[in-house]
Amino acid sequence: MALVDKKIRKTKSLVKRGVVLFLVGVFLALILNLLQVQRNITLFPAGMLGDLYLSAWWVPPVCGTAAVCIGLMYPCVDVKLGEPLRGKCEWSNVIRCLAVFVGINHASAKMDFANNLQFSLTLAAMSLGLWWFFDRSRSGFGLSLFIATIATIATQLMVYKGFYRYTEPDFLYVRSWLPCVFFSGGVTIGNIGRQLAIYEQEVEKEHSS
């Protein structure tokens, strides 16, 4: 009976964490999409703000689902690699990481750069700085790099197939900022997932005691 109760609590924990991660992913997708539109990177039909999101309604749910996968995967990989969950990663640190991530995207949407190379190097430095200050784990770097690669390829395939379009005709320009956004996003969502796992572990200990 105790084993059944433990499995039920574990399932509820995963569901709760998944819901939180999904909502975070949807929220970030809406915010970052808006920043891209302000920079005229993403091409949507002209109209009101509501038309903007209706034209790409599938983007927030996809980002939310990806956030669930990433946020649940990070703690599992940490355990597999023998790396303890980042105990120093308190909620205040997670919130700062989230704010810096949004700030990086805000800066990339607002700042003008002399050329694409300067733009790419600046975003890459910011993304690595985000990982260095808020993660510094092997698993975090490896997973974020893997996520950035897969997500960039998937996005470019969607652009090629016509599901998603950019106003910039230079596709090298598109590839220059996408990996950095996905990398820093992986670090951010991963830290949120870790902290949620730490919180659930503390709740589990309270139930056990």
Coordinates of N, CA and C in Angstrom, one line a residue:
M1 N 0.8 -1.2 0.0 CA 0.0 0.0 0.0 C 0.9 1.3 0.0
A2 N 1.9 1.2 0.8 CA 2.8 2.4 0.9 C 3.5 2.6 -0.5
L3 N 3.8 1.4 -1.2 CA 4.5 1.5 -2.5 C 3.5 2.2 -3.5
V4 N 2.2 1.8 -3.4 CA 1.2 2.4 -4.4 C 1.1 3.9 -4.1
D5 N 1.0 4.2 -2.8 CA 0.9 5.7 -2.5 C 2.1 6.5 -3.0
K6 N 3.3 5.8 -2.9 CA 4.5 6.5 -3.3 C 4.5 6.7 -4.9
K7 N 4.0 5.7 -5.6 CA 3.9 5.9 -7.1 C 2.9 6.9 -7.4
I8 N 1.8 7.0 -6.7 CA 0.7 8.0 -7.0 C 1.3 9.4 -6.7
R9 N 2.0 9.6 -5.6 CA 2.6 10.9 -5.3 C 3.6 11.3 -6.4
K10 N 4.4 10.3 -6.8 CA 5.4 10.6 -7.9 C 4.7 11.0 -9.2
T11 N 3.6 10.3 -9.5 CA 2.9 10.7 -10.7 C 2.3 12.0 -10.6
K12 N 1.7 12.4 -9.5 CA 1.1 13.7 -9.3 C 2.2 14.7 -9.4
S13 N 3.4 14.4 -8.8 CA 4.5 15.4 -8.9 C 4.9 15.7 -10.3
L14 N 5.0 14.6 -11.1 CA 5.4 14.8 -12.5 C 4.4 15.6 -13.3
V15 N 3.1 15.4 -13.0 CA 2.0 16.1 -13.6 C 2.1 17.6 -13.2
K16 N 2.3 17.9 -12.0 CA 2.3 19.3 -11.5 C 3.5 20.0 -12.1
R17 N 4.7 19.3 -12.1 CA 5.9 19.9 -12.7 C 5.7 20.2 -14.2
G18 N 5.0 19.2 -14.9 CA 4.8 19.3 -16.3 C 3.8 20.5 -16.6
V19 N 2.8 20.7 -15.8 CA 1.9 21.8 -16.0 C 2.6 23.1 -15.9
V20 N 3.4 23.2 -14.8 CA 4.1 24.5 -14.6 C 5.1 24.8 -15.7
L21 N 5.8 23.7 -16.2 CA 6.8 23.9 -17.3 C 6.1 24.3 -18.6
F22 N 4.9 23.7 -18.8 CA 4.1 24.0 -20.0 C 3.7 25.4 -20.0
L23 N 3.2 25.9 -18.9 CA 2.8 27.3 -18.8 C 3.9 28.3 -19.0
V24 N 5.1 27.9 -18.4 CA 6.3 28.8 -18.6 C 6.7 28.8 -20.1
G25 N 6.7 27.6 -20.7 CA 7.0 27.6 -22.1 C 6.1 28.4 -23.0
V26 N 4.8 28.3 -22.8 CA 3.8 29.1 -23.5 C 4.0 30.6 -23.3
F27 N 4.2 31.0 -22.0 CA 4.5 32.4 -21.7 C 5.7 32.9 -22.4
L28 N 6.8 32.2 -22.4 CA 8.0 32.7 -23.0 C 7.9 32.7 -24.5
A29 N 7.1 31.8 -25.1 CA 6.9 31.8 -26.6 C 6.2 33.1 -27.0
L30 N 5.1 33.4 -26.2 CA 4.4 34.6 -26.5 C 5.2 35.9 -26.4
I31 N 6.0 36.0 -25.4 CA 6.9 37.1 -25.1 C 7.9 37.2 -26.2
L32 N 8.6 36.2 -26.5 CA 9.7 36.2 -27.5 C 9.2 36.4 -28.9
N33 N 8.0 35.9 -29.2 CA 7.4 36.1 -30.5 C 7.1 37.6 -30.7
L34 N 6.6 38.2 -29.7 CA 6.3 39.7 -29.7 C 7.6 40.5 -29.9
L35 N 8.7 40.1 -29.3 CA 10.0 40.8 -29.5 C 10.5 40.6 -30.9
Q36 N 10.3 39.4 -31.5 CA 10.7 39.2 -32.9 C 9.9 40.1 -33.8
V37 N 8.6 40.2 -33.6 CA 7.8 41.0 -34.5 C 8.2 42.5 -34.4
Q38 N 8.6 42.9 -33.2 CA 9.0 44.3 -33.0 C 10.3 44.6 -33.8
R39 N 11.1 43.5 -34.0 CA 12.3 43.7 -34.8 C 12.1 43.4 -36.3
N40 N 10.8 43.0 -36.6 CA 10.5 42.6 -38.0 C 11.2 41.4 -38.5
I41 N 11.5 40.5 -37.6 CA 12.2 39.2 -38.0 C 11.2 38.2 -38.5
T42 N 10.1 38.1 -37.7 CA 9.1 37.1 -38.1 C 8.0 37.7 -38.9
L43 N 7.5 37.0 -40.0 CA 6.5 37.6 -40.9 C 5.2 37.0 -40.5
F44 N 4.2 37.9 -40.1 CA 2.9 37.5 -39.8 C 2.0 38.4 -40.6
P45 N 0.7 38.0 -40.9 CA -0.2 38.8 -41.6 C -0.5 40.1 -40.8
A46 N -0.6 41.2 -41.5 CA -0.9 42.5 -40.9 C -2.2 42.4 -40.2
G47 N -2.3 43.2 -39.1 CA -3.5 43.2 -38.3 C -3.3 43.5 -36.9
M48 N -4.3 43.2 -36.1 CA -4.2 43.5 -34.6 C -3.3 42.4 -34.0
L49 N -3.0 42.6 -32.7 CA -2.2 41.7 -32.0 C -2.8 40.3 -31.9
G50 N -4.1 40.2 -31.8 CA -4.8 39.0 -31.8 C -4.6 38.2 -33.1
D51 N -4.6 38.9 -34.2 CA -4.3 38.2 -35.5 C -2.9 37.6 -35.5
L52 N -2.0 38.3 -34.8 CA -0.6 37.8 -34.8 C -0.5 36.4 -34.2
Y53 N -1.1 36.2 -33.1 CA -1.0 34.9 -32.4 C -2.0 33.9 -33.1
L54 N -3.1 34.3 -33.7 CA -3.9 33.4 -34.4 C -3.2 32.8 -35.6
S55 N -2.4 33.6 -36.2 CA -1.7 33.1 -37.4 C -0.6 32.1 -37.1
A56 N -0.2 32.0 -35.9 CA 0.8 31.0 -35.5 C 0.4 30.4 -34.2
W57 N -0.8 29.9 -34.1 CA -1.4 29.4 -32.9 C -0.6 28.2 -32.3
W58 N 0.0 27.5 -33.2 CA 0.7 26.2 -32.9 C 2.0 26.5 -32.2
V59 N 2.6 27.7 -32.3 CA 3.9 27.9 -31.7 C 3.9 27.8 -30.2
P60 N 3.1 28.5 -29.5 CA 3.1 28.4 -28.0 C 2.9 27.0 -27.5
P61 N 1.9 26.2 -28.0 CA 1.8 24.8 -27.5 C 3.0 24.0 -27.8
V62 N 3.7 24.2 -28.9 CA 4.9 23.4 -29.2 C 6.0 23.8 -28.2
C63 N 6.1 25.1 -28.0 CA 7.2 25.6 -27.0 C 6.9 25.1 -25.6
G64 N 5.6 25.0 -25.3 CA 5.2 24.5 -23.9 C 5.5 23.1 -23.8
T65 N 5.3 22.3 -24.8 CA 5.6 20.9 -24.8 C 7.1 20.6 -24.7
A66 N 7.8 21.4 -25.5 CA 9.3 21.3 -25.5 C 9.8 21.7 -24.1
A67 N 9.2 22.7 -23.4 CA 9.6 23.1 -22.1 C 9.4 21.9 -21.1
V68 N 8.3 21.2 -21.2 CA 8.0 20.1 -20.4 C 9.1 19.0 -20.5
C69 N 9.4 18.7 -21.8 CA 10.4 17.6 -22.0 C 11.8 18.1 -21.5
I70 N 12.2 19.3 -21.7 CA 13.5 19.8 -21.3 C 13.5 19.9 -19.7
G71 N 12.5 20.5 -19.1 CA 12.5 20.6 -17.7 C 12.4 19.3 -16.9
L72 N 11.8 18.3 -17.5 CA 11.8 17.0 -16.8 C 13.1 16.2 -17.1
M73 N 13.7 16.5 -18.3 CA 14.9 15.7 -18.7 C 16.1 16.2 -17.9
Y74 N 16.3 17.4 -17.6 CA 17.5 17.9 -16.9 C 17.8 17.2 -15.6
P75 N 16.8 17.2 -14.7 CA 17.1 16.5 -13.4 C 17.4 15.0 -13.6
C76 N 16.8 14.4 -14.6 CA 17.1 12.9 -14.8 C 18.5 12.7 -15.3
V77 N 18.9 13.6 -16.2 CA 20.3 13.5 -16.7 C 21.3 13.8 -15.6
D78 N 21.0 14.8 -14.8 CA 21.9 15.1 -13.6 C 22.1 13.8 -12.8
V79 N 21.0 13.1 -12.5 CA 21.1 11.9 -11.7 C 21.9 10.8 -12.4
K80 N 21.7 10.7 -13.7 CA 22.4 9.6 -14.5 C 23.9 9.9 -14.5
L81 N 24.3 11.2 -14.6 CA 25.7 11.5 -14.6 C 26.3 11.7 -13.3
G82 N 25.5 11.4 -12.2 CA 26.1 11.5 -10.9 C 26.2 12.9 -10.4
E83 N 25.6 13.9 -11.1 CA 25.7 15.3 -10.6 C 24.5 15.6 -9.7
P84 N 24.7 16.0 -8.5 CA 23.6 16.4 -7.7 C 22.8 17.5 -8.2
L85 N 21.5 17.5 -7.9 CA 20.6 18.7 -8.3 C 21.2 19.9 -7.7
R86 N 21.2 21.0 -8.5 CA 21.9 22.2 -8.1 C 21.3 22.8 -6.9
G87 N 21.8 22.4 -5.7 CA 21.3 22.9 -4.5 C 21.4 24.4 -4.3
K88 N 22.4 25.0 -5.0 CA 22.5 26.5 -4.8 C 21.5 27.2 -5.7
C89 N 20.8 26.5 -6.6 CA 19.9 27.1 -7.5 C 18.6 27.3 -6.8
E90 N 18.5 28.4 -6.0 CA 17.3 28.7 -5.3 C 16.3 29.4 -6.3
W91 N 15.1 29.6 -5.8 CA 14.1 30.2 -6.6 C 14.5 31.6 -7.1
S92 N 15.2 32.4 -6.1 CA 15.6 33.7 -6.5 C 16.6 33.7 -7.6
N93 N 17.5 32.7 -7.6 CA 18.5 32.5 -8.7 C 17.8 32.1 -10.0
V94 N 16.8 31.3 -9.9 CA 16.0 30.9 -11.1 C 15.3 32.1 -11.7
I95 N 14.7 32.9 -10.9 CA 14.0 34.1 -11.4 C 15.0 35.0 -12.1
R96 N 16.2 35.2 -11.5 CA 17.2 36.0 -12.1 C 17.6 35.5 -13.5
C97 N 17.8 34.1 -13.6 CA 18.1 33.5 -14.8 C 17.0 33.7 -15.9
L98 N 15.8 33.6 -15.5 CA 14.7 33.9 -16.4 C 14.7 35.3 -16.9
A99 N 14.9 36.2 -15.9 CA 15.0 37.6 -16.3 C 16.1 37.9 -17.3
V100 N 17.3 37.3 -17.1 CA 18.4 37.5 -18.0 C 18.1 36.9 -19.3
F101 N 17.4 35.8 -19.4 CA 17.1 35.2 -20.7 C 16.2 36.1 -21.5
V102 N 15.1 36.6 -20.8 CA 14.2 37.6 -21.5 C 15.0 38.8 -21.9
G103 N 15.9 39.3 -21.0 CA 16.7 40.4 -21.3 C 17.6 40.2 -22.5
I104 N 18.2 39.0 -22.7 CA 19.0 38.7 -23.9 C 18.2 38.8 -25.1
N105 N 17.0 38.3 -25.1 CA 16.1 38.3 -26.3 C 15.6 39.8 -26.5
H106 N 15.4 40.5 -25.5 CA 15.0 41.9 -25.6 C 16.1 42.7 -26.3
A107 N 17.3 42.5 -25.8 CA 18.5 43.2 -26.4 C 18.7 42.8 -27.8
S108 N 18.5 41.6 -28.2 CA 18.7 41.1 -29.6 C 17.6 41.7 -30.5
A109 N 16.5 42.0 -29.9 CA 15.4 42.6 -30.7 C 15.5 44.1 -30.8
K110 N 16.1 44.7 -29.9 CA 16.1 46.2 -29.8 C 17.4 46.8 -30.4
M111 N 18.6 46.0 -30.1 CA 19.9 46.6 -30.5 C 20.2 46.4 -31.9
D112 N 20.8 47.3 -32.5 CA 21.3 47.2 -33.9 C 22.8 46.9 -33.9
F113 N 23.1 46.0 -34.8 CA 24.5 45.5 -34.9 C 25.1 45.9 -36.3
A114 N 26.4 46.0 -36.3 CA 27.0 46.4 -37.6 C 26.9 45.3 -38.7
N115 N 27.0 44.1 -38.2 CA 26.9 43.0 -39.2 C 26.4 41.7 -38.5
N116 N 26.1 40.7 -39.2 CA 25.6 39.4 -38.7 C 26.6 38.7 -37.8
L117 N 27.9 38.8 -38.1 CA 28.9 38.2 -37.3 C 29.0 38.8 -35.9
Q118 N 28.9 40.1 -35.8 CA 28.9 40.8 -34.5 C 27.7 40.4 -33.7
F119 N 26.6 40.3 -34.4 CA 25.3 40.0 -33.8 C 25.4 38.5 -33.2
S120 N 26.0 37.6 -34.0 CA 26.1 36.2 -33.6 C 27.0 36.1 -32.4
L121 N 28.2 36.7 -32.4 CA 29.2 36.6 -31.4 C 28.6 37.3 -30.1
T122 N 27.9 38.4 -30.2 CA 27.3 39.0 -29.0 C 26.3 38.1 -28.3
L123 N 25.4 37.5 -29.1 CA 24.4 36.6 -28.5 C 25.1 35.3 -28.0
A124 N 26.1 34.8 -28.6 CA 26.8 33.6 -28.2 C 27.5 33.9 -26.8
A125 N 28.1 35.1 -26.7 CA 28.8 35.5 -25.4 C 27.7 35.6 -24.3
M126 N 26.6 36.2 -24.6 CA 25.5 36.4 -23.6 C 25.0 35.0 -23.2
S127 N 24.8 34.1 -24.1 CA 24.3 32.8 -23.8 C 25.2 32.0 -23.0
L128 N 26.5 32.0 -23.3 CA 27.5 31.3 -22.5 C 27.6 31.9 -21.1
G129 N 27.5 33.3 -21.0 CA 27.5 33.9 -19.7 C 26.3 33.5 -18.9
L130 N 25.2 33.3 -19.5 CA 24.0 32.9 -18.8 C 24.3 31.5 -18.2
W131 N 24.8 30.6 -19.0 CA 25.1 29.2 -18.5 C 26.2 29.3 -17.4
W132 N 27.2 30.2 -17.5 CA 28.3 30.2 -16.6 C 27.8 30.7 -15.2
F133 N 26.9 31.7 -15.2 CA 26.5 32.3 -14.0 C 25.4 31.5 -13.3
F134 N 24.5 30.8 -14.1 CA 23.4 30.2 -13.5 C 23.4 28.7 -13.6
D135 N 24.4 28.1 -14.1 CA 24.4 26.6 -14.3 C 25.8 26.0 -14.0
R136 N 26.7 26.1 -14.9 CA 28.1 25.6 -14.8 C 28.2 24.1 -14.7
S137 N 27.1 23.4 -15.1 CA 27.2 21.9 -15.1 C 27.5 21.4 -16.4
R138 N 28.1 20.2 -16.5 CA 28.4 19.5 -17.7 C 27.1 19.1 -18.4
S139 N 26.2 18.6 -17.6 CA 24.9 18.2 -18.2 C 24.1 19.3 -18.8
G140 N 24.2 20.5 -18.1 CA 23.4 21.6 -18.6 C 24.0 22.1 -19.9
F141 N 25.3 22.2 -20.0 CA 26.0 22.7 -21.2 C 25.7 21.7 -22.4
G142 N 25.9 20.4 -22.1 CA 25.7 19.4 -23.1 C 24.3 19.3 -23.6
L143 N 23.3 19.3 -22.7 CA 21.9 19.3 -23.1 C 21.5 20.5 -23.8
S144 N 21.9 21.7 -23.4 CA 21.5 22.9 -24.0 C 22.1 23.0 -25.4
L145 N 23.3 22.5 -25.6 CA 23.9 22.5 -26.9 C 23.2 21.5 -27.8
F146 N 22.8 20.4 -27.3 CA 22.0 19.4 -28.1 C 20.7 20.0 -28.5
I147 N 20.0 20.6 -27.5 CA 18.7 21.2 -27.8 C 18.8 22.3 -28.8
A148 N 19.8 23.1 -28.7 CA 20.0 24.2 -29.7 C 20.2 23.7 -31.1
T149 N 21.0 22.6 -31.2 CA 21.2 22.0 -32.5 C 19.9 21.4 -33.1
I150 N 19.2 20.6 -32.3 CA 18.0 19.9 -32.8 C 16.9 21.0 -33.1
A151 N 16.7 21.9 -32.2 CA 15.7 22.9 -32.4 C 16.0 23.8 -33.6
T152 N 17.2 24.2 -33.8 CA 17.6 25.0 -35.0 C 17.3 24.3 -36.3
I153 N 17.7 23.0 -36.3 CA 17.4 22.2 -37.5 C 15.9 22.1 -37.8
A154 N 15.1 21.8 -36.7 CA 13.7 21.7 -36.8 C 13.1 23.0 -37.3
T155 N 13.5 24.1 -36.8 CA 12.9 25.4 -37.2 C 13.3 25.7 -38.7
Q156 N 14.5 25.4 -39.1 CA 14.8 25.6 -40.5 C 14.0 24.7 -41.4
L157 N 13.7 23.5 -41.0 CA 12.9 22.6 -41.8 C 11.5 23.2 -41.9
M158 N 11.0 23.8 -40.8 CA 9.6 24.4 -40.9 C 9.6 25.6 -41.8
V159 N 10.7 26.4 -41.8 CA 10.9 27.5 -42.7 C 10.9 27.1 -44.1
Y160 N 11.6 26.0 -44.3 CA 11.8 25.5 -45.7 C 10.4 24.9 -46.2
K161 N 9.6 24.3 -45.3 CA 8.3 23.8 -45.7 C 7.2 24.8 -45.7
G162 N 7.6 26.0 -45.3 CA 6.6 27.1 -45.3 C 5.7 27.2 -44.1
F163 N 5.9 26.4 -43.0 CA 5.1 26.6 -41.8 C 5.5 27.8 -41.0
Y164 N 6.7 28.3 -41.2 CA 7.1 29.5 -40.5 C 8.0 30.3 -41.4
R165 N 7.8 31.7 -41.4 CA 8.5 32.5 -42.4 C 9.2 33.7 -41.7
Y166 N 10.3 34.2 -42.3 CA 11.0 35.3 -41.8 C 11.1 36.4 -42.8
T167 N 11.1 37.6 -42.4 CA 11.2 38.7 -43.3 C 12.6 38.9 -43.8
E168 N 13.6 38.3 -43.1 CA 15.0 38.4 -43.5 C 15.3 37.4 -44.6
P169 N 15.7 37.8 -45.8 CA 16.0 36.9 -46.9 C 17.2 36.1 -46.7
D170 N 18.1 36.6 -45.8 CA 19.4 35.9 -45.6 C 19.2 34.8 -44.5
F171 N 19.2 33.6 -44.9 CA 19.0 32.5 -43.9 C 20.2 32.3 -43.0
L172 N 21.4 32.8 -43.4 CA 22.5 32.7 -42.5 C 22.3 33.6 -41.3
Y173 N 21.6 34.7 -41.6 CA 21.2 35.6 -40.5 C 20.3 34.9 -39.5
V174 N 19.3 34.2 -40.0 CA 18.4 33.5 -39.2 C 19.1 32.5 -38.3
R175 N 20.0 31.7 -38.9 CA 20.8 30.7 -38.1 C 21.7 31.3 -37.1
S176 N 22.1 32.5 -37.3 CA 23.0 33.2 -36.4 C 22.4 33.4 -35.0
W177 N 21.1 33.7 -35.0 CA 20.5 34.0 -33.7 C 19.7 32.9 -33.1
L178 N 19.2 32.0 -33.9 CA 18.4 30.9 -33.4 C 19.1 30.0 -32.4
P179 N 20.4 29.5 -32.7 CA 21.0 28.6 -31.7 C 21.3 29.2 -30.4
C180 N 21.6 30.5 -30.4 CA 21.8 31.2 -29.1 C 20.6 31.3 -28.3
V181 N 19.5 31.6 -28.9 CA 18.2 31.7 -28.2 C 17.8 30.3 -27.6
F182 N 17.9 29.3 -28.4 CA 17.6 27.9 -28.0 C 18.5 27.5 -26.9
F183 N 19.8 27.8 -27.0 CA 20.8 27.4 -26.0 C 20.5 28.0 -24.6
S184 N 20.3 29.4 -24.6 CA 20.0 30.1 -23.4 C 18.6 29.7 -22.9
G185 N 17.7 29.4 -23.8 CA 16.4 28.9 -23.3 C 16.4 27.5 -22.7
G186 N 17.3 26.6 -23.2 CA 17.5 25.3 -22.6 C 18.1 25.5 -21.2
V187 N 19.0 26.3 -21.0 CA 19.6 26.6 -19.7 C 18.5 27.1 -18.7
T188 N 17.7 28.0 -19.2 CA 16.7 28.6 -18.3 C 15.6 27.6 -17.9
I189 N 15.1 26.9 -18.9 CA 14.0 25.9 -18.6 C 14.6 24.8 -17.8
G190 N 15.9 24.4 -18.0 CA 16.5 23.3 -17.3 C 16.6 23.7 -15.8
N191 N 17.0 24.9 -15.5 CA 17.1 25.4 -14.1 C 15.8 25.4 -13.4
I192 N 14.7 25.8 -14.2 CA 13.4 25.8 -13.6 C 13.0 24.3 -13.3
G193 N 13.3 23.4 -14.2 CA 13.0 22.0 -14.0 C 13.7 21.4 -12.8
R194 N 15.0 21.8 -12.6 CA 15.7 21.3 -11.5 C 15.2 21.8 -10.2
Q195 N 14.8 23.1 -10.2 CA 14.3 23.7 -8.9 C 13.0 23.1 -8.6
L196 N 12.1 22.8 -9.6 CA 10.9 22.1 -9.3 C 11.1 20.7 -8.7
A197 N 12.1 20.0 -9.3 CA 12.5 18.7 -8.8 C 13.0 18.8 -7.3
I198 N 13.8 19.8 -7.0 CA 14.3 19.9 -5.7 C 13.1 20.2 -4.7
Y199 N 12.2 21.0 -5.1 CA 11.0 21.4 -4.3 C 10.2 20.1 -4.0
E200 N 10.0 19.3 -5.1 CA 9.2 18.0 -4.9 C 9.9 17.1 -4.0
Q201 N 11.3 17.0 -4.1 CA 12.0 16.2 -3.2 C 11.8 16.6 -1.7
E202 N 11.8 17.9 -1.5 CA 11.7 18.4 -0.1 C 10.2 18.0 0.4
V203 N 9.3 18.1 -0.5 CA 7.9 17.8 -0.1 C 7.8 16.3 0.2
E204 N 8.5 15.5 -0.6 CA 8.5 14.0 -0.4 C 9.1 13.7 1.0
K205 N 10.2 14.4 1.3 CA 10.8 14.1 2.6 C 9.9 14.5 3.8
E206 N 9.2 15.5 3.6 CA 8.2 15.9 4.6 C 7.1 14.8 4.8
H207 N 6.7 14.3 3.7 CA 5.7 13.2 3.8 C 6.3 11.9 4.4
S208 N 7.5 11.7 4.2 CA 8.2 10.5 4.7 C 8.5 10.5 6.2
S209 N 8.8 11.8 6.6 CA 9.1 12.0 8.0 C 7.9 11.9 9.0

